[in-house]
Coordinates of C-alpha atoms and ligand atoms in Angstrom, one line a residue:
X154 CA 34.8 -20.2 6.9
X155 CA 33.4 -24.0 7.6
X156 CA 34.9 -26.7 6.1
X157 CA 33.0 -28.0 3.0
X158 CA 30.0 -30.6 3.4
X159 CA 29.4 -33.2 1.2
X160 CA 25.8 -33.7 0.2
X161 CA 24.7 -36.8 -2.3
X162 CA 21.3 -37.7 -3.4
X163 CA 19.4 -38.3 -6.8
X164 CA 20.0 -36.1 -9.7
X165 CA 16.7 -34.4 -10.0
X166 CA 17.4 -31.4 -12.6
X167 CA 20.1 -31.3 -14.9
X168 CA 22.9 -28.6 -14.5
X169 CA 25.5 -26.9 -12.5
X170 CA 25.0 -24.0 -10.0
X171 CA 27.1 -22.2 -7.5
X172 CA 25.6 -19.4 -5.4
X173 CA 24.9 -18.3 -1.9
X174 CA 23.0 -20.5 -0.1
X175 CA 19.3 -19.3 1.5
X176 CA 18.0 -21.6 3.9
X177 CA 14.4 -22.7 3.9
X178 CA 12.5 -24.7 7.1
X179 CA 9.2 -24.9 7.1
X180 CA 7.2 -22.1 8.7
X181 CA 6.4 -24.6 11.4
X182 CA 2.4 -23.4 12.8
X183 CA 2.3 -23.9 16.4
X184 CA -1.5 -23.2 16.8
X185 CA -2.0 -20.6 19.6
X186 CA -5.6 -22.3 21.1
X187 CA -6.0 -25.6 20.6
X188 CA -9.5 -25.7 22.2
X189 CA -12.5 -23.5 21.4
X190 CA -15.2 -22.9 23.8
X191 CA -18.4 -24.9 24.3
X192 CA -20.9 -23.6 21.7
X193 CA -18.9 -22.2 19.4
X194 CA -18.9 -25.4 16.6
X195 CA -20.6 -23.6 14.2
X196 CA -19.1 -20.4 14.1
X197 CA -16.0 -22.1 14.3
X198 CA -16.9 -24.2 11.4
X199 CA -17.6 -21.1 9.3
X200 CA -14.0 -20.2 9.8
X201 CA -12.7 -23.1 8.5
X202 CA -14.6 -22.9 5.4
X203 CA -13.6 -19.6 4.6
X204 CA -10.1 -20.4 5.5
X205 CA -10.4 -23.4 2.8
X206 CA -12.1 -21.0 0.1
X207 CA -9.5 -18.5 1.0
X208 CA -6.7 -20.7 0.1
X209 CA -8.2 -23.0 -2.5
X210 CA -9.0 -19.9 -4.5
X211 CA -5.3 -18.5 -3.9
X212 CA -4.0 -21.9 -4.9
X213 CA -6.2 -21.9 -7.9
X214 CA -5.3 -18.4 -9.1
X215 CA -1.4 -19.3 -8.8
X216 CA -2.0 -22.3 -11.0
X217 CA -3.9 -20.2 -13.6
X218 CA -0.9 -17.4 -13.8
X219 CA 1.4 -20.0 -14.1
X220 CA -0.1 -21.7 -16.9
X221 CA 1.9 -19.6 -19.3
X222 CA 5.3 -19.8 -17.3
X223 CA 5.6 -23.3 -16.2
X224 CA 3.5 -25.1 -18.8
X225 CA -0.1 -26.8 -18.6
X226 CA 1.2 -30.0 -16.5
X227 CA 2.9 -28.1 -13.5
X228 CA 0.4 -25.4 -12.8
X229 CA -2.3 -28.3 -12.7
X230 CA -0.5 -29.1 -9.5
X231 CA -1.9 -26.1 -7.6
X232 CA -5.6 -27.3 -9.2
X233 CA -4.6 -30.7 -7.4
X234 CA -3.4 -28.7 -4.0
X235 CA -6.6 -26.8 -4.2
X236 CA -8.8 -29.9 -4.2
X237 CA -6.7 -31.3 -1.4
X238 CA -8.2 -28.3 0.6
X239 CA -11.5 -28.5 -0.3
X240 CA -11.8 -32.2 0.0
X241 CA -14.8 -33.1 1.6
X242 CA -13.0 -35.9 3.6
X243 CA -10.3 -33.2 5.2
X244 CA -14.0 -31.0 6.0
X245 CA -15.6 -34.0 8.1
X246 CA -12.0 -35.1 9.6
X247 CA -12.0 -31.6 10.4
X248 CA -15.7 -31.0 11.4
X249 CA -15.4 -34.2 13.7
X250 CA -12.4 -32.9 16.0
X251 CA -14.2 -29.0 16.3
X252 CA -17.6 -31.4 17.9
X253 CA -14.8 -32.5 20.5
X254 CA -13.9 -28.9 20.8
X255 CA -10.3 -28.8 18.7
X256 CA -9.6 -25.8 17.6
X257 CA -10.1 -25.3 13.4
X258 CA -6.0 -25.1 13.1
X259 CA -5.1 -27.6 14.9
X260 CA -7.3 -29.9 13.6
X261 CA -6.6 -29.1 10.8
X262 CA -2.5 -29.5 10.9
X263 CA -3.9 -33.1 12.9
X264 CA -6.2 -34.4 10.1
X265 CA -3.9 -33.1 7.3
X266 CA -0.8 -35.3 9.5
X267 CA -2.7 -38.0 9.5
X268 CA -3.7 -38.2 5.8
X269 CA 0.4 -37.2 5.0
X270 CA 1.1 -40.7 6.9
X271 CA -0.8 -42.5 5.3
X272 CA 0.2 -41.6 2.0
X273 CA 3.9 -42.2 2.8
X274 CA 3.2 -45.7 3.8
X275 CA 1.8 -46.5 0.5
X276 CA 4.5 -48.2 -2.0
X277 CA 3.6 -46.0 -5.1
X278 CA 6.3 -43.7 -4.8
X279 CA 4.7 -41.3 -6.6
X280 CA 1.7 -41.1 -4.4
X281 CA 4.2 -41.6 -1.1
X282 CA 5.7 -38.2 -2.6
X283 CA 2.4 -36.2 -1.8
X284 CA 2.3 -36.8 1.5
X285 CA 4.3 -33.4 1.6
X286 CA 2.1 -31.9 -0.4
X287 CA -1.1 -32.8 1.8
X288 CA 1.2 -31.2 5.1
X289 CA 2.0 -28.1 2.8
X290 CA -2.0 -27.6 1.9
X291 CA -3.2 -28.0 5.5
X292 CA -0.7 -25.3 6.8
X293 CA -1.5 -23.3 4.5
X294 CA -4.9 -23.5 6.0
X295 CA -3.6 -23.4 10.0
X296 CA -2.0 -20.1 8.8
X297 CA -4.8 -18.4 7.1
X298 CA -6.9 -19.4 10.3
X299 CA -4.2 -17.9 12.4
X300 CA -3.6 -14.5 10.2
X301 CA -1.8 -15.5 7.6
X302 CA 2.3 -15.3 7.0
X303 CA 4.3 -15.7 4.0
X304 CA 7.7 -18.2 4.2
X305 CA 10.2 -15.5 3.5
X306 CA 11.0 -17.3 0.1
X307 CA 8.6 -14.6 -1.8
X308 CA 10.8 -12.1 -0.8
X309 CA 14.1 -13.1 -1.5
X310 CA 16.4 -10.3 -3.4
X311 CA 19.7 -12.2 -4.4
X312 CA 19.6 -15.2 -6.7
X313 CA 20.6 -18.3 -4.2
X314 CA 20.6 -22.3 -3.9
X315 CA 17.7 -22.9 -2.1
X316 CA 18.5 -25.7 0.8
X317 CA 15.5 -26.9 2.7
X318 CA 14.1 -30.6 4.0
X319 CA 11.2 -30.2 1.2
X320 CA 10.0 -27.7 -0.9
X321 CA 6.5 -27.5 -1.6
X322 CA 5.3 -26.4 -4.9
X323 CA 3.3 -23.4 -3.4
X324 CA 7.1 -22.6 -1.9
X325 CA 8.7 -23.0 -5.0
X326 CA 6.3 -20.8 -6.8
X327 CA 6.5 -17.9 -4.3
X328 CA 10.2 -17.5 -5.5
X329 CA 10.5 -14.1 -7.7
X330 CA 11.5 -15.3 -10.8
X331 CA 15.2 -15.4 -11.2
X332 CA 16.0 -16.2 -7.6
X333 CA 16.4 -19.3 -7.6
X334 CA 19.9 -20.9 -9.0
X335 CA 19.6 -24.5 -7.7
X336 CA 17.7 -26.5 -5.0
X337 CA 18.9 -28.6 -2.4
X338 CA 16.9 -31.1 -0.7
X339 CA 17.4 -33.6 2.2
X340 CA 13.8 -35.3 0.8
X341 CA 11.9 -36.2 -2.4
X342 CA 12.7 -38.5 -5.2
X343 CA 12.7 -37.6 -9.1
X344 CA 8.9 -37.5 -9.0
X345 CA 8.7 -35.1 -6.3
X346 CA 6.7 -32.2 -7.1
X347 CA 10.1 -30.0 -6.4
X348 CA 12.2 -32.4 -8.8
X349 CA 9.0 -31.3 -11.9
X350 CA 9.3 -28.0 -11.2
X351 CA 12.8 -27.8 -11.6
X352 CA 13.1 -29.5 -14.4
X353 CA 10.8 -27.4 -16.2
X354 CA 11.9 -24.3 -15.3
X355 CA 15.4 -25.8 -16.4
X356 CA 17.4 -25.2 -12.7
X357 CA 19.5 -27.9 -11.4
X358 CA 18.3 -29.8 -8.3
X359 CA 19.6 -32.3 -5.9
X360 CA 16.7 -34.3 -3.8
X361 CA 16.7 -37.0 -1.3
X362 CA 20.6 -35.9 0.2
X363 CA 19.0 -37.3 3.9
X364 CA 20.3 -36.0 6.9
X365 CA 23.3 -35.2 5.8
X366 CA 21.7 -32.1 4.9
X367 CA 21.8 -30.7 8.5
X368 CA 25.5 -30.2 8.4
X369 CA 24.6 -28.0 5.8
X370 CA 21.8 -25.6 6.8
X371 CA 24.3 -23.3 7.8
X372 CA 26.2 -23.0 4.6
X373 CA 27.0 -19.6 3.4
X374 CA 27.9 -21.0 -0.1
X375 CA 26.5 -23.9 -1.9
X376 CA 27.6 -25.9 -5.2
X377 CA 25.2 -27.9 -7.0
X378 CA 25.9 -30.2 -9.3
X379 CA 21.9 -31.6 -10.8
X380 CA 23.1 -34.4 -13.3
X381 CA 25.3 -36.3 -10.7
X382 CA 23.8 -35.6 -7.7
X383 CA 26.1 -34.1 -5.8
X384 CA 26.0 -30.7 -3.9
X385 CA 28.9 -29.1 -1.5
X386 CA 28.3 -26.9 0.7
X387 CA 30.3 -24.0 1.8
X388 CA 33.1 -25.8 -1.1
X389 CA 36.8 -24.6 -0.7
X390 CA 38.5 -22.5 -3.9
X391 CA 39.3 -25.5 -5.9
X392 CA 35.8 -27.3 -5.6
X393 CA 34.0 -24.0 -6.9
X394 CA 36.5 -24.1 -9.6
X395 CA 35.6 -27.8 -10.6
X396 CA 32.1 -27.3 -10.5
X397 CA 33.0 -24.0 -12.7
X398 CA 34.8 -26.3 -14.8
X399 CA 32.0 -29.0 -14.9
X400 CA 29.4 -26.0 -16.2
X401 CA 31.3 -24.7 -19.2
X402 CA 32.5 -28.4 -20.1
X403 CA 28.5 -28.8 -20.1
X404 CA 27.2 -26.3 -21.1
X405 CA 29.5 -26.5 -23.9
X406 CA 28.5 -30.3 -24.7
X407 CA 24.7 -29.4 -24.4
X408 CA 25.4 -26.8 -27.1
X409 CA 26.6 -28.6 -29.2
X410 CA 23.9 -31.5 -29.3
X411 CA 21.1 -29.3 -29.3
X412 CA 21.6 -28.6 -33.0
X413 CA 21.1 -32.5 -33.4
X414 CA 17.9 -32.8 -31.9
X415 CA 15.7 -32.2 -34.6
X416 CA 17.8 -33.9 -37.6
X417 CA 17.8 -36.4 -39.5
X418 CA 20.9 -38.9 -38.2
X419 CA 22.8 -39.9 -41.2
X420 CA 26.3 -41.8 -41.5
X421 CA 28.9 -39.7 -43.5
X422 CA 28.0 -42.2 -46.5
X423 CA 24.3 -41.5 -46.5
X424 CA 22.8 -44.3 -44.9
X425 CA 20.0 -43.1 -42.4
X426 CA 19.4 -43.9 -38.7
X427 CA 16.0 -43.5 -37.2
X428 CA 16.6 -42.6 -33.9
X429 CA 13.4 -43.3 -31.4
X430 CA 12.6 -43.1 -27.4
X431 CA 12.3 -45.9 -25.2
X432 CA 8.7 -45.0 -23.4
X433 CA 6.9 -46.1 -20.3
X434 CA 3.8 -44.0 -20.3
X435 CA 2.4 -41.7 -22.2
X436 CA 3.2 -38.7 -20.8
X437 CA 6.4 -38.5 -21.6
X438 CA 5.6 -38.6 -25.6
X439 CA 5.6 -34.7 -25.4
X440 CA 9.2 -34.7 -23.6
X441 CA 10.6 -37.4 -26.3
X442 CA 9.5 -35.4 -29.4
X443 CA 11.4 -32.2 -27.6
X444 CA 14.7 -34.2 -27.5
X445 CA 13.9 -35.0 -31.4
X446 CA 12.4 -38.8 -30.9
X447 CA 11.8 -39.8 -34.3
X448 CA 9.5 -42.2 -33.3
X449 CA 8.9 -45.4 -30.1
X450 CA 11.1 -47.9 -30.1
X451 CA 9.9 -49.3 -27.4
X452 CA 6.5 -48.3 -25.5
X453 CA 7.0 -50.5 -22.5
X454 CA 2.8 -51.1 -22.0
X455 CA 3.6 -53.7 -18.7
X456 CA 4.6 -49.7 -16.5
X457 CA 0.6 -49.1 -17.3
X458 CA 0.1 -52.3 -15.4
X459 CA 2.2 -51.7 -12.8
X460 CA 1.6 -48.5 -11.6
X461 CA -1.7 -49.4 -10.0
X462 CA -3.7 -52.6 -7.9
X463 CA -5.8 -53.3 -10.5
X464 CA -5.4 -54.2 -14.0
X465 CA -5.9 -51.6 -16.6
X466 CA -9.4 -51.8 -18.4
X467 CA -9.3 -52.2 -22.2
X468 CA -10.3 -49.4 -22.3
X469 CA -7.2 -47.1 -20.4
X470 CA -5.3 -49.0 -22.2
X471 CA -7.0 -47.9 -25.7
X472 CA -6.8 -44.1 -24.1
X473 CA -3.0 -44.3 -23.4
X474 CA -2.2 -45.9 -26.4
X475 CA -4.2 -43.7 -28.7
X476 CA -2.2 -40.5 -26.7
X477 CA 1.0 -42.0 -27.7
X478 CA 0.3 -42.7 -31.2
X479 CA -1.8 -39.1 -31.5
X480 CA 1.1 -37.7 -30.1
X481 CA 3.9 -39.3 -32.7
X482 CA 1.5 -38.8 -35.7
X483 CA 2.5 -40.5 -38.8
X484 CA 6.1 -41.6 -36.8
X485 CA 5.8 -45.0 -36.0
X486 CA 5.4 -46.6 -32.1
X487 CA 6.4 -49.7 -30.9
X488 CA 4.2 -50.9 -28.6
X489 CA 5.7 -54.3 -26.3
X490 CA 3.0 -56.1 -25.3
X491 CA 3.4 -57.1 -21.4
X492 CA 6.6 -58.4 -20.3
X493 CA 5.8 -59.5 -16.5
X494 CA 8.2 -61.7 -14.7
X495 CA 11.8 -61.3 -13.9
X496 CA 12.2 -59.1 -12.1
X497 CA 8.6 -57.1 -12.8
X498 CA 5.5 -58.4 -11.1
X499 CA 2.1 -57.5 -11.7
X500 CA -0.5 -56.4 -8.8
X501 CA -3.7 -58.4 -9.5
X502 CA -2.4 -60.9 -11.2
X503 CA -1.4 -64.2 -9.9
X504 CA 2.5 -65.2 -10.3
X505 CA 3.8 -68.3 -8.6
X506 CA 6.8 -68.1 -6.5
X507 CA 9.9 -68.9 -8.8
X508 CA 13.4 -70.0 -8.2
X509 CA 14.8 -68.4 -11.0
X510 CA 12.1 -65.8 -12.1
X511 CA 14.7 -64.4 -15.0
X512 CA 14.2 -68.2 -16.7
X513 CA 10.6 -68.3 -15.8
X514 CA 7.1 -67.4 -16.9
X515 CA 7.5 -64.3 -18.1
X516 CA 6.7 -62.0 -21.1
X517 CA 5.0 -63.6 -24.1
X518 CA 4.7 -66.9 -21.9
X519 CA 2.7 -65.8 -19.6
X520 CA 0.6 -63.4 -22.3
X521 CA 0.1 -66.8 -24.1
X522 CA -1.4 -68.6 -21.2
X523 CA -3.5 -65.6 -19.5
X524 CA -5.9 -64.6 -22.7
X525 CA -8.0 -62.3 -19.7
X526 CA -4.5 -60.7 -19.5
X527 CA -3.6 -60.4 -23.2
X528 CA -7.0 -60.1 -25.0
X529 CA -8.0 -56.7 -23.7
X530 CA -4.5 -55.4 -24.8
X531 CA -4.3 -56.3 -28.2
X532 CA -7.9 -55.3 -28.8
X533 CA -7.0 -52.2 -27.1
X534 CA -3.9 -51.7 -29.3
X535 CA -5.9 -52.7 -32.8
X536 CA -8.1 -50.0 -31.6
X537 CA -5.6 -47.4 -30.9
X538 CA -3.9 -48.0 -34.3
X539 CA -6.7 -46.3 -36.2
X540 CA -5.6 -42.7 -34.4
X541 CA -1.7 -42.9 -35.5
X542 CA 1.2 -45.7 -37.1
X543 CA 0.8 -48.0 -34.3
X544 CA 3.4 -51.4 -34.1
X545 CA 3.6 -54.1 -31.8
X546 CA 6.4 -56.3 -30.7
X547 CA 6.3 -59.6 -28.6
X548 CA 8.6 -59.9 -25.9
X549 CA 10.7 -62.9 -24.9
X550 CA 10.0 -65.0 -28.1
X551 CA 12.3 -67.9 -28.0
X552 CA 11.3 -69.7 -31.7
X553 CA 8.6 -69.0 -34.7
X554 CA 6.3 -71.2 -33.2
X555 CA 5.6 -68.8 -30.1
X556 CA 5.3 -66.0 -32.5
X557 CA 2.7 -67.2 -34.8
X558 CA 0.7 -68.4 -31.8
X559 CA 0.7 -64.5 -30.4
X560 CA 0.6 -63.5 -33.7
X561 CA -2.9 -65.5 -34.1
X562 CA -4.4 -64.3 -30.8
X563 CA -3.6 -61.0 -32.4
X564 CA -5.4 -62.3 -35.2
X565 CA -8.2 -63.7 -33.8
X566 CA -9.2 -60.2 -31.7
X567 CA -9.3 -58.3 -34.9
X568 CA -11.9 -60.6 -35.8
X569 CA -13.7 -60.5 -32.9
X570 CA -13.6 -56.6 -32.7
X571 CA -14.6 -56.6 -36.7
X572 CA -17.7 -58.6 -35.8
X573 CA -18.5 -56.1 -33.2
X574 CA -18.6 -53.4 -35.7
X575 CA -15.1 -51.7 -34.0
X576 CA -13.1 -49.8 -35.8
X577 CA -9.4 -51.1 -36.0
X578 CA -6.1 -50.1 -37.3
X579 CA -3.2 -51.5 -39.4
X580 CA -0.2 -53.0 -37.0
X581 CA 2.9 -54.6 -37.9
X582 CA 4.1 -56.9 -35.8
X583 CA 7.4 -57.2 -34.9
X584 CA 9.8 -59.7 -32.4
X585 CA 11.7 -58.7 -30.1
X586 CA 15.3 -60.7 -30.2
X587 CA 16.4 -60.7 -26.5
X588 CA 16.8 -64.5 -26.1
X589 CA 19.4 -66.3 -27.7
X590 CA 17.5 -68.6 -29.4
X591 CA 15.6 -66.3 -31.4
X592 CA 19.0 -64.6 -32.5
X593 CA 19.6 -68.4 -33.6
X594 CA 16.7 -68.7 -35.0
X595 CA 16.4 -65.0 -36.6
X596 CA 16.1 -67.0 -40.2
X597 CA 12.9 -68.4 -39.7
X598 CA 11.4 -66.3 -37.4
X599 CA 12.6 -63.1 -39.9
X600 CA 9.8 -65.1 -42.6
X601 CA 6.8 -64.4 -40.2
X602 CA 7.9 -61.1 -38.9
X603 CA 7.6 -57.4 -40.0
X604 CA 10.6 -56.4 -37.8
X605 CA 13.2 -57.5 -35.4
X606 CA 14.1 -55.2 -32.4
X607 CA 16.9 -56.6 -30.2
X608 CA 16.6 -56.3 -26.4
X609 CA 20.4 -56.4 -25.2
X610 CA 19.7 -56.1 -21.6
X611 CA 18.2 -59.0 -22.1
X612 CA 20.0 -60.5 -24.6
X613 CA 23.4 -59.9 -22.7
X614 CA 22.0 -61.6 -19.5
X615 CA 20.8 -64.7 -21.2
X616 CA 23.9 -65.3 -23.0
X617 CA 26.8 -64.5 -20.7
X618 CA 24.6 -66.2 -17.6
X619 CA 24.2 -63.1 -15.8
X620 CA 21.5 -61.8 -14.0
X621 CA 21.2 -58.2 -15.5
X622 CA 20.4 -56.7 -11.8
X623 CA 23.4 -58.4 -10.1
X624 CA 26.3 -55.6 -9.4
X625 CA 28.7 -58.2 -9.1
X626 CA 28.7 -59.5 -12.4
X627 CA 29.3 -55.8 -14.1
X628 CA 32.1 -57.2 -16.6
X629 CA 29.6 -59.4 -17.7
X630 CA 27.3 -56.8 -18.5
X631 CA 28.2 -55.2 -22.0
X632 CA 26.7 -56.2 -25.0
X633 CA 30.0 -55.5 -27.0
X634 CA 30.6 -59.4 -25.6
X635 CA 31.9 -61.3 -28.6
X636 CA 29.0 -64.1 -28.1
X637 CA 26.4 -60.9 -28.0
X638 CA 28.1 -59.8 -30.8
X639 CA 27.6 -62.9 -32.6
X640 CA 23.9 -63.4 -32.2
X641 CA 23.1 -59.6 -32.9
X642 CA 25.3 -60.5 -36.1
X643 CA 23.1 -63.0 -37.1
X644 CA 19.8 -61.3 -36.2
X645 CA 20.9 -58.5 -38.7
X646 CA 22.0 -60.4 -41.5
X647 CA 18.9 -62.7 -41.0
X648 CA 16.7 -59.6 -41.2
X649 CA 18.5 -57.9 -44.4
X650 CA 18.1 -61.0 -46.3
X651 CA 14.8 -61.1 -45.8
X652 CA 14.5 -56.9 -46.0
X653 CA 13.3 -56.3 -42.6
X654 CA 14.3 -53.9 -40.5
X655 CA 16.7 -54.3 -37.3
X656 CA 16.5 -52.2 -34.3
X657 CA 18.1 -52.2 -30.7
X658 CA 16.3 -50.7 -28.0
X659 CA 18.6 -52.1 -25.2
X660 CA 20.6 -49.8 -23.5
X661 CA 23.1 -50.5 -25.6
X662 CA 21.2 -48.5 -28.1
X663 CA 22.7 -44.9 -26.5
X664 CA 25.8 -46.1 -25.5
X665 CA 28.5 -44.0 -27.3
X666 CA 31.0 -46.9 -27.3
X667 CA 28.1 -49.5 -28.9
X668 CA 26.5 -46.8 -31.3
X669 CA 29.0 -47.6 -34.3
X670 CA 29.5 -51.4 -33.5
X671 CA 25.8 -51.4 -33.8
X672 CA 25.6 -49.9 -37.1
X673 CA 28.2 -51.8 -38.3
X674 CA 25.9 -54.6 -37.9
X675 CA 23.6 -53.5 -40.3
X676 CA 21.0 -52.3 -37.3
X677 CA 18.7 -49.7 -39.0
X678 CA 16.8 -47.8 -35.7
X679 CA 18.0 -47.0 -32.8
X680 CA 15.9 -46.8 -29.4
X681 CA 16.9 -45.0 -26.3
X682 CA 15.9 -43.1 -23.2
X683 CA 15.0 -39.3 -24.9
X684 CA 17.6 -37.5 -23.2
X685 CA 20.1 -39.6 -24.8
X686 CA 19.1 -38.9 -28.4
X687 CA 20.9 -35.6 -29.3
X688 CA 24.1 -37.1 -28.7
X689 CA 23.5 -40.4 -30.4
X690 CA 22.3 -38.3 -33.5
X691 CA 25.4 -36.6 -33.4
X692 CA 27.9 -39.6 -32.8
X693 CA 26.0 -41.2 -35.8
X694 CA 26.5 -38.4 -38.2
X695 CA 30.3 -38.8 -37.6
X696 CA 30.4 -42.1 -38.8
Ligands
PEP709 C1 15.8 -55.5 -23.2 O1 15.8 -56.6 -22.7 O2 16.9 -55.1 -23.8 C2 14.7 -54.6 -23.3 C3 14.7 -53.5 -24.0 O3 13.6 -54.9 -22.6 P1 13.6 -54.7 -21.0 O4 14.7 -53.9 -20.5 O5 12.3 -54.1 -20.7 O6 13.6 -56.1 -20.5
MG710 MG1 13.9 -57.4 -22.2

């Protein structure tokens, strides 16, 4: 037997599997003819096009008997695939190479290559991740035009951990159903078509592992281990046992939060904890409510901005907003207005070059000085409010002053979107305490505002002098810091005097260790990344 291989990457799909390994490379066209004879361009052309319609409607018909298996969202990725091949731009590419006398395949693996380039070059790493998915499509083409041939993954017989360089989704959906026990993958990120898919269909993946994966592509045995990111293959006795070990000590601990999701988190005296998702788009309201989000703590809008060149138009902004708040109903959603700076710029907009960017213009500073920036939002946000319980929260406040002054830009857009006859929604508008002088000045600033919702990451990084990002400075990093402690102490008692309520939606806010000291505060609402909610439910009612 070969010694074991170590494989690490990102943890794409949660869970542990250990099976035989299958080995999947792509089916690698080599195009017999690369030239056609003079004369034949149109004939040739007509080939192509029924090649595209032959696949395009394949593609199409996969994603419609999926629908019921893998859920709306993934089988809209074959209608995406099957637009890639009918995309008039991949036609003229192609048309142009058949005038010089290419043959249809190879042109079509060429133009398909070149396209898959240029997406990878591009910084959005979600659009860098199709590039794979454009290669996939235009081979599926090159082998229709050259008779067809399936991958071999359609007729796999034992259930195995799938290895492979990439997997594209019209791969992963060829699998028989219940063939599949893990994935392996020396490419793709979390966003990778591969990484959704797994995650949906609830089988634990490993993506991104690199080169290192060649060592392995002759593994007879693989372990997978999807929430650390870690895979073995060919693992000695003992490692299969850990891994063993590792799955019941999950599966076990899953089991025993899932009975939290959907409750209602209450201390063993009665005193109730809302427990609510930390958000940064609106697709992932769906996923929040399924882990038993009780609500948005924090809706971090400035991910809208950032995901694109241009800014957002008041109205995408009204659309995305309106989704979340359809989607969490009468539960309330936190929306933070923009927080750019730090360490999060902005494409389109302006930002000088700063020293120290964590003490600079950033968050409600900036918002305050760019009304072209901040205008469209809040309109956008008083118009979303009429479709759900919509909130909003300032970030980066530093005294009352600040606050009324974004409170009366909020103000004055209502106005302005009354006198044009718009419809607009209640909001309550919150602060967000992530700076220690508005934990200093929680008193005064607890007489203007609705609610308080401390930022620790923030918070911590402000008061202990250091930067939040820096891995050096890790033991200055908790938020259980006495001098944290102190300021969060005051926020709370500042807002129960005055009968507002406190949140956190700082990390710290689904950190086992903080959960109590938190509540011991006095801290009403708890905001976290979804997955973490089960377990904070549960730690809460054991309090
Ligand atoms: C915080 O600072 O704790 C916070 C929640 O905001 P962000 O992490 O977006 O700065
Ligand atoms: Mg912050």
């Amino acid at each position: 037997m070969s010694s074991p291989v170590e494989l690490s990457g990102v943890g794409a799909s949660d869970g542990i599997a250990v099976g035989p390994a299958y080995t999947h490379l792509e089916a690698g066209i080599e195009p017999e003819r690369t030239r056609i004879p003079e004369g034949s361009f149109d004939e040739e052309l007509a080939r192509f096009g029924a090649a595209v319609e032959a696949v395009a409607g394949r593609l199409r018909e996969t994603g419609e008997n999926l629908k019921g298996t893998l859920g709306e969202e993934e089988a809209a990725i074959f209608e995406v695939h099957a637009e890639m091949a009918d995309d008039p731009e991949l036609l003229s590419g192609v048309e142009g190479r058949l005038r010089d006398l290419e043959s249809p395949e190879s042109a079509v693996l060429g133009v398909g290559e070149e396209y898959a380039r240029e997406l990878a070059a591009l910084e959005d790493e979600y659009l860098a991740a199709r590039a794979d998915d454009v290669r996939d499509v235009a081979r599926q083409i090159a082998a229709e035009l050259t008779g067809g041939g399936g991958t071999g993954l359609e007729a796999l017989a034992t259930p195995c951990v799938i290895l492979a360089r990439n997997l594209a989704p019209s791969d992963t959906a060829r699998i028989p159903k219940g063939m599949v026990l893990g994935f392996v993958t020396a490419g793709g990120s979390r966003t990778s078509h591969v990484s959704i898919m797994a995650r949906s269909m609830g089988i634990p993946a490993v993506v991104g592992v690199g080169d290192a994966l060649e060592a392995a592509l002759e593994a007879q045995m693989v372990a997978v281990d999807g929430d650390e990111g870690r895979a073995v293959a060919d693992p000695d006795p003992e490692t299969v046992a850990s891994f063993e070990n590792l799955r019941s000590r999950r599966e076990e601990e899953r089991a025993g939060l899932d009975e939290y999701r959907h409750t209602e988190a209450r201390t063993r005296d009665g005193r109730r904890i809302e427990v609510a998702a930390n958000l940064g788009s609106a697709s992932e309201a769906e996923e929040a409510l399924g882990w038993g989000a009780e609500g948005v703590g924090l809706f971090r809008t400035e991910f809208l901005f950032m995901e694109r060149d241009e800014l957002p138009s008041e109205e995408e902004q009204y659309e995305a907003y309106s989704a979340v708040a359809q989607a969490f109903g009468a539960r309330p959603v936190i929306l933070r207005t923009l927080d750019v700076g730090g360490d999060k710029s902005l494409p389109g907009v302006d930002q000088p070059l700063e020293e120290n960017p964590f003490l600079g213009w950033r968050g409600i500073r900036m918002s305050l000085e760019v009304p072209a920036l901040f205008g469209p939002q809040l309109r956008a946000i008083l118009r979303a409010a009429t479709h759900g319980n919509l909130k909003v929260m300032f970030p980066m406040v530093v005294d009352a002053g600040e606050f009324r002054a974004a409170k009366g830009m909020l103000g004055a857009r209502r106005e302005e979107l009354e006198a044009e006859g718009v419809p607009t929604g209640p909001v309550e508008v919150g602060v967000m305490i992530e700076t220690p002088a508005a934990a200093l000045g929680a008193a005064e600033l607890a007489q203007e505002a609705a609610f308080f919702s401390i930022g620790t990451n923030d918070l911590v990084q402000y008061t202990l002098a250091a930067d939040r990002g820096n891995e050096k400075l890790r033991r200055f990093q908790g938020a259980d810091h006495p001098a944290v402690m102190e300021l969060m102490r005051i926020t709370c008692e500042a807002g129960e005097e005055r009968g507002i309520p406190v949140g956190v939606c700082g990390e710290a806010a689904g950190e086992p260790a903080m959960i109590p000291r938190l509540l011991a505060l006095g801290v009403t609402e708890l905001s976290m990344g979804a997955p973490s909610i089960p377990r904070a439910k549960k730690i809460i009612s054991s309090l």
